[in-house]
Amino acid sequence: MQSARRRLREHRPRRGIPLPFLCIIVALGVLPLLLVGLRVLALAGHSAAFLSLSGDWLNQHFSLLWIAAEDRTAILHVVQLPLAALLVAITRLSLGIRVLGFRAILIAIGMREVGILPSLVLIAIIAACVVLVRPLMRRSGMPLYARVSSILSIVAATMVAGLLLGTTFDSAILSSFAFFPVVILAMLAESIADSVARENIATAAWRTGATIVLALLIALVASWPLLSQLALACPELIMTQLVLVILVSEFADWRLLEDFRPGDTAEKPANGLCIAVVRNRWSNTILRHTGGNAPRRYRLCSVQALVDALRGAGHTVAVLEADARLYNRLRDFIPGSALGNTPGALVINYAGGVQGTGRLCQVPSLCEMIGVPYTGPDPLAMAAISDQLLLAQTLAAHHLPALALQEPGCITDAGGDAAGPWLVLHRFQSDREALRAQGKASLARAVRRIVAAGDRPLIARAPVGRMLRVIVMRGETEDAAPQVLPPLESQTPKRRHGVARLDQHERAAVEGAARRVFIALRCRDIARIDLWLDSAGVAGVVGVRVVDLLSPRGDAAFAAAAAGIPYPVLITHFIACHVRPMHQAPAAFSNLRTLPETA
């Protein structure tokens, strides 16, 4: 209630429409009311001839009452649609209650077709089935159309089963299942399951319940005989309802219950942030496919544990898709007051980009353009990390051992020495694992795979030595050196990574190399440095990863636990790296002062 009162007190009209145009719009909304008045005067037999004749002409020629009774239901769905849209706009904009889009209108149509009780029972059955089945579909990697087709099949099977059981047990409720519009039910089921995946069960239940209550209200209002008669007799009222939607948007966008989040019982401190966890799971907003796509792990990786940890720390969190609609969603989610001198908002870049050679730079570039703080390297640093050849050149400029990359043609075409092992890398996709090749035939196959994926291949001799993964985090203060967590090493034969056993000299070499790489590449907050350690104790760089590191079962969480840092503390430290006044120098540049000078 306090939040609602605060929103009412601080609300200011949007003023997106200039005043002259707003006056014209209001006049267009009042005009249908005047026409309704003329109709009433004509029915009442008013003495004014002109007014009576005008109202009588409207009643005879501008009315839908002539439609036959068996056809009126379909026409009522059309003429009452603006009223239903107005109720949805008031619910979402004025009350701030999040619903499952405009599906409440569709559900209301279904309720009017088969009845309220059968509709509620059917919705509950379908929602439970899809919420249980949909995670299995996602884990299996089924594409969108396959999932939707499967959901439609489940819906159809449930409705047919209800019809058969209703006939067997003489149940009118079960028999009516088959007459509920199947497309409406499938869309609702998909929305419920998607809300569970993006938020949590409590939030999904709240939104579904709010949607059903709103649908019930729409169905009751639409079934009111007097209102139905008025909608058919005076179709010009559609314009009035449209104007009311515009006025709600301009003057009643209060969103009173926007901050109410079921299931979030944590007490929010005063310094809670608006955090958008941006990820790539779908690729639906592209005009055509071009270049390389993000690895499959981005689609399968869950961010729920990260979201729960952030909400447990008192932050307001939303999970957004990193596609062409990201700007609009960030604009709707982040309030203007959160972008002051000390930022109160943050974008956690968990995305690998949609497609193309510069896909890893897409989210940082957008955040730079609109002025929203974000995690990970800046676009220029991300470009150097994304391009394997540029990465090797940058490391060589800082006298850091790296892979000696070359084009594959000198080996596969010129008949050079193809004895392995080789590493075949995606040049512009450093977040993909390198392919290993032993001989000339396997090397050629690996090269063809990368070319088929829309990237340019680079090859290098596989380094000899121990392969390590080192997590490096930004220090506690601006001037502090980056913190190196315990190095990890692959544990054969299961290839799981555990804490590497290193002596003092080896640990110093590994930590020093990882720290210098972190500073040289301006990684800012956290990075995973893949190194090799040869028999002489010299550490070289295989690759760098700066995205998709905060999973509770990932390398960062494992290394932090080995260092005595619990996962919530790791997330808190990660967020604290980005909460600083804007006038302070970014850590990416202030850390350059600590870069060791080399001969």
PDB file of C-alpha atoms in Angstrom, residues 127-139 150-151 154:
ATOM      1  CA  ALA A 127      -1.497 -25.849 -17.193  1.00  0.00           C
ATOM      2  CA  ALA A 128      -0.390 -28.638 -14.857  1.00  0.00           C
ATOM      3  CA  CYS A 129       0.385 -30.992 -17.750  1.00  0.00           C
ATOM      4  CA  VAL A 130       2.373 -28.456 -19.762  1.00  0.00           C
ATOM      5  CA  VAL A 131       4.374 -27.145 -16.791  1.00  0.00           C
ATOM      6  CA  LEU A 132       5.484 -30.714 -16.098  1.00  0.00           C
ATOM      7  CA  VAL A 133       6.255 -31.626 -19.716  1.00  0.00           C
ATOM      8  CA  ARG A 134       7.781 -28.408 -21.087  1.00  0.00           C
ATOM      9  CA  PRO A 135      11.092 -28.586 -19.116  1.00  0.00           C
ATOM     10  CA  LEU A 136      11.693 -32.030 -20.616  1.00  0.00           C
ATOM     11  CA  MET A 137      11.159 -30.563 -24.083  1.00  0.00           C
ATOM     12  CA  ARG A 138      13.657 -27.779 -23.472  1.00  0.00           C
ATOM     13  CA  ARG A 139      16.295 -30.090 -22.062  1.00  0.00           C
ATOM     14  CA  SER A 150       3.668 -30.962 -28.924  1.00  0.00           C
ATOM     15  CA  ILE A 151       1.687 -28.644 -26.673  1.00  0.00           C
ATOM     16  CA  ILE A 154      -1.332 -32.493 -25.521  1.00  0.00           C
TER      17      ILE A 154
END
